[in-house]
């Protein structure tokens, strides 16, 4: 539990011309004997941060539907920092629905992650791959979109300085490649790895940043001939604590 939490994966996606509808919930558990007062600072790709307030009664939990805040979130990728007066557990959950599922919100695929309780200048994850194999059962999902099992990485930089990030990819055959990213101050960045890495090769990844950040991984699977998402895999990367000083604690 922590009074500072970070998330990066909830996404409210609702476009009439798209097959998939996606919505997310912010689930907060407050085991303390006093009410939790929470300020969530939301960071976008190309907009200024926005503050939201939530409250969870003592010794209870609440699930907050992000679609109810769609004027803030709809069709925008974002990450957030949550500050609370008591230690809490934060979990983000998102589900994907086909058009025929929406009346009853029958979920086609779902993913959940626990919030990170700190930032780091160095992050790792192990299970990386971008599948794009002709003949694979997870084949072309739509014309002009030749994706099979696409993989993405997201960066949250809540700092007052831009973050220069170096991604080193370690492939299973012991080859390596390196890529650079810049995330502006108080911004969120979403990257399609299909435009960067060698496809169809398993890899592990290391991210080293000039500023403490959050790193998030997501991979989506599609069934052959069906544009509806079959499954989604998501995780917050594993941090390595570099010596960069204590995190600045904002007042509530």
PDB file of C-alpha atoms in Angstrom:
ATOM      1  CA  UNK A   1       0.000   0.000   0.000  1.00  0.00           C
ATOM      2  CA  UNK A   2       1.079   3.560  -0.578  1.00  0.00           C
ATOM      3  CA  UNK A   3      -0.110   7.163  -0.455  1.00  0.00           C
ATOM      4  CA  UNK A   4       1.430   7.669  -3.921  1.00  0.00           C
ATOM      5  CA  UNK A   5       0.354   5.454  -6.843  1.00  0.00           C
ATOM      6  CA  UNK A   6       0.860   5.537 -10.620  1.00  0.00           C
ATOM      7  CA  UNK A   7      -1.189   3.992 -13.436  1.00  0.00           C
ATOM      8  CA  UNK A   8      -0.763   3.992 -17.201  1.00  0.00           C
ATOM      9  CA  UNK A   9      -3.184   1.601 -18.896  1.00  0.00           C
ATOM     10  CA  UNK A  10      -6.838   2.707 -18.608  1.00  0.00           C
ATOM     11  CA  UNK A  11      -8.287   3.907 -21.900  1.00  0.00           C
ATOM     12  CA  UNK A  12     -11.823   4.983 -22.864  1.00  0.00           C
ATOM     13  CA  UNK A  13     -12.134   4.276 -26.592  1.00  0.00           C
ATOM     14  CA  UNK A  14     -15.513   4.918 -28.193  1.00  0.00           C
ATOM     15  CA  UNK A  15     -15.622   5.646 -31.939  1.00  0.00           C
ATOM     16  CA  UNK A  16     -18.675   4.859 -34.059  1.00  0.00           C
ATOM     17  CA  UNK A  17     -16.606   3.644 -37.023  1.00  0.00           C
ATOM     18  CA  UNK A  18     -14.520   1.195 -34.961  1.00  0.00           C
ATOM     19  CA  UNK A  19     -15.429  -2.387 -34.099  1.00  0.00           C
ATOM     20  CA  UNK A  20     -14.020  -2.349 -30.568  1.00  0.00           C
ATOM     21  CA  UNK A  21     -15.340  -0.313 -27.651  1.00  0.00           C
ATOM     22  CA  UNK A  22     -13.001  -0.094 -24.674  1.00  0.00           C
ATOM     23  CA  UNK A  23     -13.699   1.160 -21.169  1.00  0.00           C
ATOM     24  CA  UNK A  24     -11.792   1.174 -17.904  1.00  0.00           C
ATOM     25  CA  UNK A  25     -12.384   1.209 -14.170  1.00  0.00           C
ATOM     26  CA  UNK A  26     -10.225   2.571 -11.396  1.00  0.00           C
ATOM     27  CA  UNK A  27     -10.640   0.230  -8.424  1.00  0.00           C
ATOM     28  CA  UNK A  28      -9.433   1.513  -5.052  1.00  0.00           C
ATOM     29  CA  UNK A  29      -9.342  -0.444  -1.785  1.00  0.00           C
ATOM     30  CA  UNK A  30      -9.013   1.528   1.453  1.00  0.00           C
ATOM     31  CA  UNK A  31      -8.327  -0.775   4.421  1.00  0.00           C
ATOM     32  CA  UNK A  32      -7.599   2.176   6.753  1.00  0.00           C
ATOM     33  CA  UNK A  33      -9.927   3.235   9.549  1.00  0.00           C
ATOM     34  CA  UNK A  34     -10.380   6.708   8.063  1.00  0.00           C
ATOM     35  CA  UNK A  35     -11.769   7.845   4.736  1.00  0.00           C
ATOM     36  CA  UNK A  36      -9.324   8.099   1.847  1.00  0.00           C
ATOM     37  CA  UNK A  37      -9.281  11.441   0.059  1.00  0.00           C
ATOM     38  CA  UNK A  38      -7.608  11.033  -3.314  1.00  0.00           C
ATOM     39  CA  UNK A  39      -6.325  13.509  -5.880  1.00  0.00           C
ATOM     40  CA  UNK A  40      -5.650  12.033  -9.305  1.00  0.00           C
ATOM     41  CA  UNK A  41      -3.415  14.054 -11.625  1.00  0.00           C
ATOM     42  CA  UNK A  42      -4.058  12.925 -15.207  1.00  0.00           C
ATOM     43  CA  UNK A  43      -1.351  13.265 -17.871  1.00  0.00           C
ATOM     44  CA  UNK A  44      -2.115  13.187 -21.606  1.00  0.00           C
ATOM     45  CA  UNK A  45      -0.067  12.908 -24.788  1.00  0.00           C
ATOM     46  CA  UNK A  46      -0.627  16.473 -25.987  1.00  0.00           C
ATOM     47  CA  UNK A  47      -2.713  18.307 -23.365  1.00  0.00           C
ATOM     48  CA  UNK A  48      -2.056  19.885 -19.990  1.00  0.00           C
ATOM     49  CA  UNK A  49      -2.657  17.743 -16.867  1.00  0.00           C
ATOM     50  CA  UNK A  50      -6.103  17.614 -15.281  1.00  0.00           C
ATOM     51  CA  UNK A  51      -6.934  17.020 -11.593  1.00  0.00           C
ATOM     52  CA  UNK A  52      -9.805  14.816 -10.403  1.00  0.00           C
ATOM     53  CA  UNK A  53     -10.929  14.056  -6.844  1.00  0.00           C
ATOM     54  CA  UNK A  54     -12.188  10.738  -5.461  1.00  0.00           C
ATOM     55  CA  UNK A  55     -13.137   9.517  -1.999  1.00  0.00           C
ATOM     56  CA  UNK A  56     -13.266   5.964  -0.642  1.00  0.00           C
ATOM     57  CA  UNK A  57     -14.843   5.388   2.798  1.00  0.00           C
ATOM     58  CA  UNK A  58     -12.868   3.691   5.549  1.00  0.00           C
ATOM     59  CA  UNK A  59     -12.481  -0.090   5.304  1.00  0.00           C
ATOM     60  CA  UNK A  60     -14.167  -0.352   1.912  1.00  0.00           C
ATOM     61  CA  UNK A  61     -13.491  -0.317  -1.816  1.00  0.00           C
ATOM     62  CA  UNK A  62     -14.924   1.576  -4.772  1.00  0.00           C
ATOM     63  CA  UNK A  63     -14.860   1.004  -8.544  1.00  0.00           C
ATOM     64  CA  UNK A  64     -14.896   4.273 -10.483  1.00  0.00           C
ATOM     65  CA  UNK A  65     -16.164   4.014 -14.067  1.00  0.00           C
ATOM     66  CA  UNK A  66     -13.960   6.143 -16.319  1.00  0.00           C
ATOM     67  CA  UNK A  67     -16.741   6.350 -18.912  1.00  0.00           C
ATOM     68  CA  UNK A  68     -18.595   8.556 -16.445  1.00  0.00           C
ATOM     69  CA  UNK A  69     -15.706  11.011 -16.930  1.00  0.00           C
ATOM     70  CA  UNK A  70     -15.627  10.647 -20.708  1.00  0.00           C
ATOM     71  CA  UNK A  71     -15.565  14.415 -21.189  1.00  0.00           C
ATOM     72  CA  UNK A  72     -12.026  14.170 -19.781  1.00  0.00           C
ATOM     73  CA  UNK A  73     -10.880  10.795 -21.096  1.00  0.00           C
ATOM     74  CA  UNK A  74     -12.776   9.793 -24.240  1.00  0.00           C
ATOM     75  CA  UNK A  75     -10.451   8.652 -27.066  1.00  0.00           C
ATOM     76  CA  UNK A  76      -7.363   9.965 -25.280  1.00  0.00           C
ATOM     77  CA  UNK A  77      -4.486   7.902 -23.987  1.00  0.00           C
ATOM     78  CA  UNK A  78      -3.373   8.862 -20.504  1.00  0.00           C
ATOM     79  CA  UNK A  79      -1.559   7.956 -17.325  1.00  0.00           C
ATOM     80  CA  UNK A  80      -2.060   9.265 -13.807  1.00  0.00           C
ATOM     81  CA  UNK A  81      -0.550   9.922 -10.414  1.00  0.00           C
ATOM     82  CA  UNK A  82      -2.786   9.336  -7.381  1.00  0.00           C
ATOM     83  CA  UNK A  83      -2.096  11.050  -4.064  1.00  0.00           C
ATOM     84  CA  UNK A  84      -4.022  10.043  -0.945  1.00  0.00           C
ATOM     85  CA  UNK A  85      -4.073  10.938   2.747  1.00  0.00           C
ATOM     86  CA  UNK A  86      -3.914   7.252   3.769  1.00  0.00           C
ATOM     87  CA  UNK A  87      -2.205   4.249   2.153  1.00  0.00           C
ATOM     88  CA  UNK A  88      -4.437   2.567  -0.442  1.00  0.00           C
ATOM     89  CA  UNK A  89      -4.378  -0.235  -3.031  1.00  0.00           C
ATOM     90  CA  UNK A  90      -5.028   0.918  -6.603  1.00  0.00           C
ATOM     91  CA  UNK A  91      -5.875  -1.361  -9.507  1.00  0.00           C
ATOM     92  CA  UNK A  92      -6.829  -0.373 -13.036  1.00  0.00           C
ATOM     93  CA  UNK A  93      -9.111  -2.603 -15.097  1.00  0.00           C
ATOM     94  CA  UNK A  94     -10.139  -2.249 -18.723  1.00  0.00           C
ATOM     95  CA  UNK A  95     -12.339  -4.329 -20.959  1.00  0.00           C
ATOM     96  CA  UNK A  96     -13.101  -4.467 -24.686  1.00  0.00           C
ATOM     97  CA  UNK A  97     -16.552  -4.966 -26.185  1.00  0.00           C
ATOM     98  CA  UNK A  98     -17.967  -5.580 -29.673  1.00  0.00           C
ATOM     99  CA  UNK A  99     -20.965  -3.506 -30.851  1.00  0.00           C
ATOM    100  CA  UNK A 100     -23.397  -6.344 -30.088  1.00  0.00           C
ATOM    101  CA  UNK A 101     -21.942  -6.647 -26.573  1.00  0.00           C
ATOM    102  CA  UNK A 102     -22.631  -3.087 -25.509  1.00  0.00           C
ATOM    103  CA  UNK A 103     -26.279  -3.380 -24.370  1.00  0.00           C
ATOM    104  CA  UNK A 104     -25.227  -5.846 -21.651  1.00  0.00           C
ATOM    105  CA  UNK A 105     -21.502  -4.976 -21.538  1.00  0.00           C
ATOM    106  CA  UNK A 106     -20.459  -8.543 -22.280  1.00  0.00           C
ATOM    107  CA  UNK A 107     -16.666  -8.406 -22.112  1.00  0.00           C
ATOM    108  CA  UNK A 108     -14.658  -9.912 -24.989  1.00  0.00           C
ATOM    109  CA  UNK A 109     -11.239  -9.310 -23.436  1.00  0.00           C
ATOM    110  CA  UNK A 110     -10.066  -7.852 -20.153  1.00  0.00           C
ATOM    111  CA  UNK A 111      -6.823  -6.781 -18.522  1.00  0.00           C
ATOM    112  CA  UNK A 112      -5.865  -5.484 -15.093  1.00  0.00           C
ATOM    113  CA  UNK A 113      -2.733  -4.152 -13.427  1.00  0.00           C
ATOM    114  CA  UNK A 114      -1.831  -2.999  -9.938  1.00  0.00           C
ATOM    115  CA  UNK A 115      -0.571   0.560  -9.724  1.00  0.00           C
ATOM    116  CA  UNK A 116       3.122   1.200  -9.245  1.00  0.00           C
ATOM    117  CA  UNK A 117       3.968   2.813  -5.926  1.00  0.00           C
ATOM    118  CA  UNK A 118       7.045   4.656  -7.157  1.00  0.00           C
ATOM    119  CA  UNK A 119       8.837   5.857 -10.249  1.00  0.00           C
ATOM    120  CA  UNK A 120      12.296   4.804 -11.363  1.00  0.00           C
ATOM    121  CA  UNK A 121      14.977   5.767 -13.852  1.00  0.00           C
ATOM    122  CA  UNK A 122      15.351   2.134 -14.896  1.00  0.00           C
ATOM    123  CA  UNK A 123      12.684  -0.435 -15.834  1.00  0.00           C
ATOM    124  CA  UNK A 124      12.656  -3.986 -17.238  1.00  0.00           C
ATOM    125  CA  UNK A 125      10.206  -6.467 -18.714  1.00  0.00           C
ATOM    126  CA  UNK A 126      10.792 -10.005 -19.989  1.00  0.00           C
ATOM    127  CA  UNK A 127       7.967 -11.121 -22.301  1.00  0.00           C
ATOM    128  CA  UNK A 128       8.258  -9.008 -25.425  1.00  0.00           C
ATOM    129  CA  UNK A 129       7.223 -10.006 -28.965  1.00  0.00           C
ATOM    130  CA  UNK A 130       5.387  -8.467 -31.917  1.00  0.00           C
ATOM    131  CA  UNK A 131       3.832 -11.274 -33.978  1.00  0.00           C
ATOM    132  CA  UNK A 132       3.365 -10.733 -37.698  1.00  0.00           C
ATOM    133  CA  UNK A 133       3.710 -14.118 -39.381  1.00  0.00           C
ATOM    134  CA  UNK A 134       1.957 -15.041 -42.638  1.00  0.00           C
ATOM    135  CA  UNK A 135      -0.069 -18.175 -42.012  1.00  0.00           C
ATOM    136  CA  UNK A 136      -0.322 -17.577 -38.277  1.00  0.00           C
ATOM    137  CA  UNK A 137      -3.838 -18.125 -36.900  1.00  0.00           C
ATOM    138  CA  UNK A 138      -3.687 -14.610 -35.438  1.00  0.00           C
ATOM    139  CA  UNK A 139      -3.739 -12.910 -38.800  1.00  0.00           C
ATOM    140  CA  UNK A 140      -4.808  -9.737 -40.500  1.00  0.00           C
ATOM    141  CA  UNK A 141      -7.501  -7.989 -38.489  1.00  0.00           C
ATOM    142  CA  UNK A 142      -8.650  -5.513 -41.157  1.00  0.00           C
ATOM    143  CA  UNK A 143      -7.684  -4.280 -44.634  1.00  0.00           C
ATOM    144  CA  UNK A 144      -4.660  -1.981 -44.596  1.00  0.00           C
ATOM    145  CA  UNK A 145      -3.952  -2.940 -40.977  1.00  0.00           C
ATOM    146  CA  UNK A 146      -1.661  -5.975 -41.208  1.00  0.00           C
ATOM    147  CA  UNK A 147      -1.348  -6.649 -37.484  1.00  0.00           C
ATOM    148  CA  UNK A 148      -1.471 -10.045 -35.825  1.00  0.00           C
ATOM    149  CA  UNK A 149      -0.425  -9.594 -32.211  1.00  0.00           C
ATOM    150  CA  UNK A 150       0.747  -5.994 -31.855  1.00  0.00           C
ATOM    151  CA  UNK A 151       2.756  -4.807 -28.872  1.00  0.00           C
ATOM    152  CA  UNK A 152       2.977  -1.345 -27.365  1.00  0.00           C
ATOM    153  CA  UNK A 153       4.911   0.433 -24.640  1.00  0.00           C
ATOM    154  CA  UNK A 154       3.797   3.531 -22.747  1.00  0.00           C
ATOM    155  CA  UNK A 155       5.757   6.074 -20.719  1.00  0.00           C
ATOM    156  CA  UNK A 156       4.434   8.355 -17.985  1.00  0.00           C
ATOM    157  CA  UNK A 157       6.598  11.376 -17.194  1.00  0.00           C
ATOM    158  CA  UNK A 158       4.956  13.463 -14.429  1.00  0.00           C
ATOM    159  CA  UNK A 159       8.119  15.530 -13.883  1.00  0.00           C
ATOM    160  CA  UNK A 160       8.791  19.194 -14.617  1.00  0.00           C
ATOM    161  CA  UNK A 161      11.664  18.145 -16.906  1.00  0.00           C
ATOM    162  CA  UNK A 162      11.492  16.166 -20.148  1.00  0.00           C
ATOM    163  CA  UNK A 163      12.678  12.558 -19.994  1.00  0.00           C
ATOM    164  CA  UNK A 164      15.202  11.143 -22.451  1.00  0.00           C
ATOM    165  CA  UNK A 165      14.701   7.376 -22.564  1.00  0.00           C
ATOM    166  CA  UNK A 166      16.943   4.673 -23.996  1.00  0.00           C
ATOM    167  CA  UNK A 167      15.271   1.346 -24.749  1.00  0.00           C
ATOM    168  CA  UNK A 168      17.648  -1.606 -25.153  1.00  0.00           C
ATOM    169  CA  UNK A 169      16.087  -4.721 -26.679  1.00  0.00           C
ATOM    170  CA  UNK A 170      17.720  -8.067 -25.871  1.00  0.00           C
ATOM    171  CA  UNK A 171      16.584 -10.724 -28.359  1.00  0.00           C
ATOM    172  CA  UNK A 172      16.543 -14.463 -27.595  1.00  0.00           C
ATOM    173  CA  UNK A 173      19.430 -15.044 -30.037  1.00  0.00           C
ATOM    174  CA  UNK A 174      21.642 -12.688 -27.956  1.00  0.00           C
ATOM    175  CA  UNK A 175      21.490  -9.835 -30.457  1.00  0.00           C
ATOM    176  CA  UNK A 176      20.591  -6.349 -29.270  1.00  0.00           C
ATOM    177  CA  UNK A 177      19.214  -3.090 -30.594  1.00  0.00           C
ATOM    178  CA  UNK A 178      18.775   0.336 -29.038  1.00  0.00           C
ATOM    179  CA  UNK A 179      16.138   3.037 -29.481  1.00  0.00           C
ATOM    180  CA  UNK A 180      15.673   6.563 -28.140  1.00  0.00           C
ATOM    181  CA  UNK A 181      12.506   8.351 -27.024  1.00  0.00           C
ATOM    182  CA  UNK A 182      11.732  11.768 -25.599  1.00  0.00           C
ATOM    183  CA  UNK A 183       8.736  12.351 -23.339  1.00  0.00           C
ATOM    184  CA  UNK A 184       7.962  16.036 -22.685  1.00  0.00           C
ATOM    185  CA  UNK A 185       7.325  17.396 -19.204  1.00  0.00           C
ATOM    186  CA  UNK A 186       4.112  16.183 -17.573  1.00  0.00           C
ATOM    187  CA  UNK A 187       3.152  14.022 -20.535  1.00  0.00           C
ATOM    188  CA  UNK A 188       2.208  10.449 -21.453  1.00  0.00           C
ATOM    189  CA  UNK A 189       3.660   8.744 -24.547  1.00  0.00           C
ATOM    190  CA  UNK A 190       2.266   5.675 -26.362  1.00  0.00           C
ATOM    191  CA  UNK A 191       4.585   3.810 -28.761  1.00  0.00           C
ATOM    192  CA  UNK A 192       3.687   1.149 -31.346  1.00  0.00           C
ATOM    193  CA  UNK A 193       6.672  -1.221 -31.232  1.00  0.00           C
ATOM    194  CA  UNK A 194       5.780  -2.632 -34.651  1.00  0.00           C
ATOM    195  CA  UNK A 195       7.398   0.449 -36.157  1.00  0.00           C
ATOM    196  CA  UNK A 196      10.634  -0.152 -34.242  1.00  0.00           C
ATOM    197  CA  UNK A 197      11.621  -3.671 -33.202  1.00  0.00           C
ATOM    198  CA  UNK A 198      12.358  -6.811 -35.240  1.00  0.00           C
ATOM    199  CA  UNK A 199       9.078  -8.710 -35.437  1.00  0.00           C
ATOM    200  CA  UNK A 200       8.511 -12.371 -34.556  1.00  0.00           C
ATOM    201  CA  UNK A 201      11.518 -12.480 -32.195  1.00  0.00           C
ATOM    202  CA  UNK A 202      11.109 -12.799 -28.442  1.00  0.00           C
ATOM    203  CA  UNK A 203      12.942 -10.160 -26.444  1.00  0.00           C
ATOM    204  CA  UNK A 204      13.432  -8.644 -23.036  1.00  0.00           C
ATOM    205  CA  UNK A 205      13.672  -4.872 -22.693  1.00  0.00           C
ATOM    206  CA  UNK A 206      15.484  -2.382 -20.479  1.00  0.00           C
ATOM    207  CA  UNK A 207      14.521   1.287 -20.257  1.00  0.00           C
ATOM    208  CA  UNK A 208      16.902   3.866 -18.792  1.00  0.00           C
ATOM    209  CA  UNK A 209      15.638   7.418 -18.355  1.00  0.00           C
ATOM    210  CA  UNK A 210      17.150  10.752 -17.404  1.00  0.00           C
ATOM    211  CA  UNK A 211      14.113  11.343 -15.160  1.00  0.00           C
ATOM    212  CA  UNK A 212      12.088   8.956 -12.956  1.00  0.00           C
ATOM    213  CA  UNK A 213       9.207   7.595 -15.046  1.00  0.00           C
ATOM    214  CA  UNK A 214       6.670   4.761 -15.286  1.00  0.00           C
ATOM    215  CA  UNK A 215       6.857   2.105 -18.049  1.00  0.00           C
ATOM    216  CA  UNK A 216       3.849   0.032 -19.151  1.00  0.00           C
ATOM    217  CA  UNK A 217       3.613  -2.834 -21.692  1.00  0.00           C
ATOM    218  CA  UNK A 218       0.535  -3.985 -23.629  1.00  0.00           C
ATOM    219  CA  UNK A 219      -0.041  -6.649 -26.308  1.00  0.00           C
ATOM    220  CA  UNK A 220      -3.327  -7.382 -28.114  1.00  0.00           C
ATOM    221  CA  UNK A 221      -4.357 -10.610 -29.877  1.00  0.00           C
ATOM    222  CA  UNK A 222      -6.800 -10.901 -32.774  1.00  0.00           C
ATOM    223  CA  UNK A 223      -8.380 -14.043 -34.199  1.00  0.00           C
ATOM    224  CA  UNK A 224      -8.066 -14.723 -37.929  1.00  0.00           C
ATOM    225  CA  UNK A 225     -10.763 -12.951 -39.920  1.00  0.00           C
ATOM    226  CA  UNK A 226     -12.269 -11.293 -36.826  1.00  0.00           C
ATOM    227  CA  UNK A 227     -11.601  -7.631 -35.999  1.00  0.00           C
ATOM    228  CA  UNK A 228     -12.799  -8.072 -32.407  1.00  0.00           C
ATOM    229  CA  UNK A 229     -10.013  -8.256 -29.849  1.00  0.00           C
ATOM    230  CA  UNK A 230      -9.596 -11.834 -28.650  1.00  0.00           C
ATOM    231  CA  UNK A 231      -7.323 -11.081 -25.685  1.00  0.00           C
ATOM    232  CA  UNK A 232      -5.159  -8.372 -24.225  1.00  0.00           C
ATOM    233  CA  UNK A 233      -2.008  -8.700 -22.130  1.00  0.00           C
ATOM    234  CA  UNK A 234      -0.775  -5.797 -19.998  1.00  0.00           C
ATOM    235  CA  UNK A 235       1.721  -5.177 -17.235  1.00  0.00           C
ATOM    236  CA  UNK A 236       3.704  -2.468 -15.550  1.00  0.00           C
ATOM    237  CA  UNK A 237       7.396  -3.090 -16.048  1.00  0.00           C
ATOM    238  CA  UNK A 238       9.665  -4.033 -13.143  1.00  0.00           C
ATOM    239  CA  UNK A 239      11.607  -1.072 -11.664  1.00  0.00           C
ATOM    240  CA  UNK A 240      15.213  -1.010 -10.601  1.00  0.00           C
ATOM    241  CA  UNK A 241      15.928   1.576  -7.893  1.00  0.00           C
ATOM    242  CA  UNK A 242      18.603   3.942  -9.111  1.00  0.00           C
ATOM    243  CA  UNK A 243      19.877   6.581  -6.691  1.00  0.00           C
ATOM    244  CA  UNK A 244      18.123   9.705  -7.827  1.00  0.00           C
ATOM    245  CA  UNK A 245      16.814  11.047  -4.504  1.00  0.00           C
ATOM    246  CA  UNK A 246      13.531  10.938  -2.655  1.00  0.00           C
ATOM    247  CA  UNK A 247      10.400  11.469  -4.666  1.00  0.00           C
ATOM    248  CA  UNK A 248       8.750  14.826  -4.251  1.00  0.00           C
ATOM    249  CA  UNK A 249       5.601  14.404  -2.186  1.00  0.00           C
ATOM    250  CA  UNK A 250       2.885  16.805  -3.304  1.00  0.00           C
ATOM    251  CA  UNK A 251       0.547  18.186  -0.687  1.00  0.00           C
ATOM    252  CA  UNK A 252      -3.134  17.356  -0.885  1.00  0.00           C
TER     253      UNK A 252
END
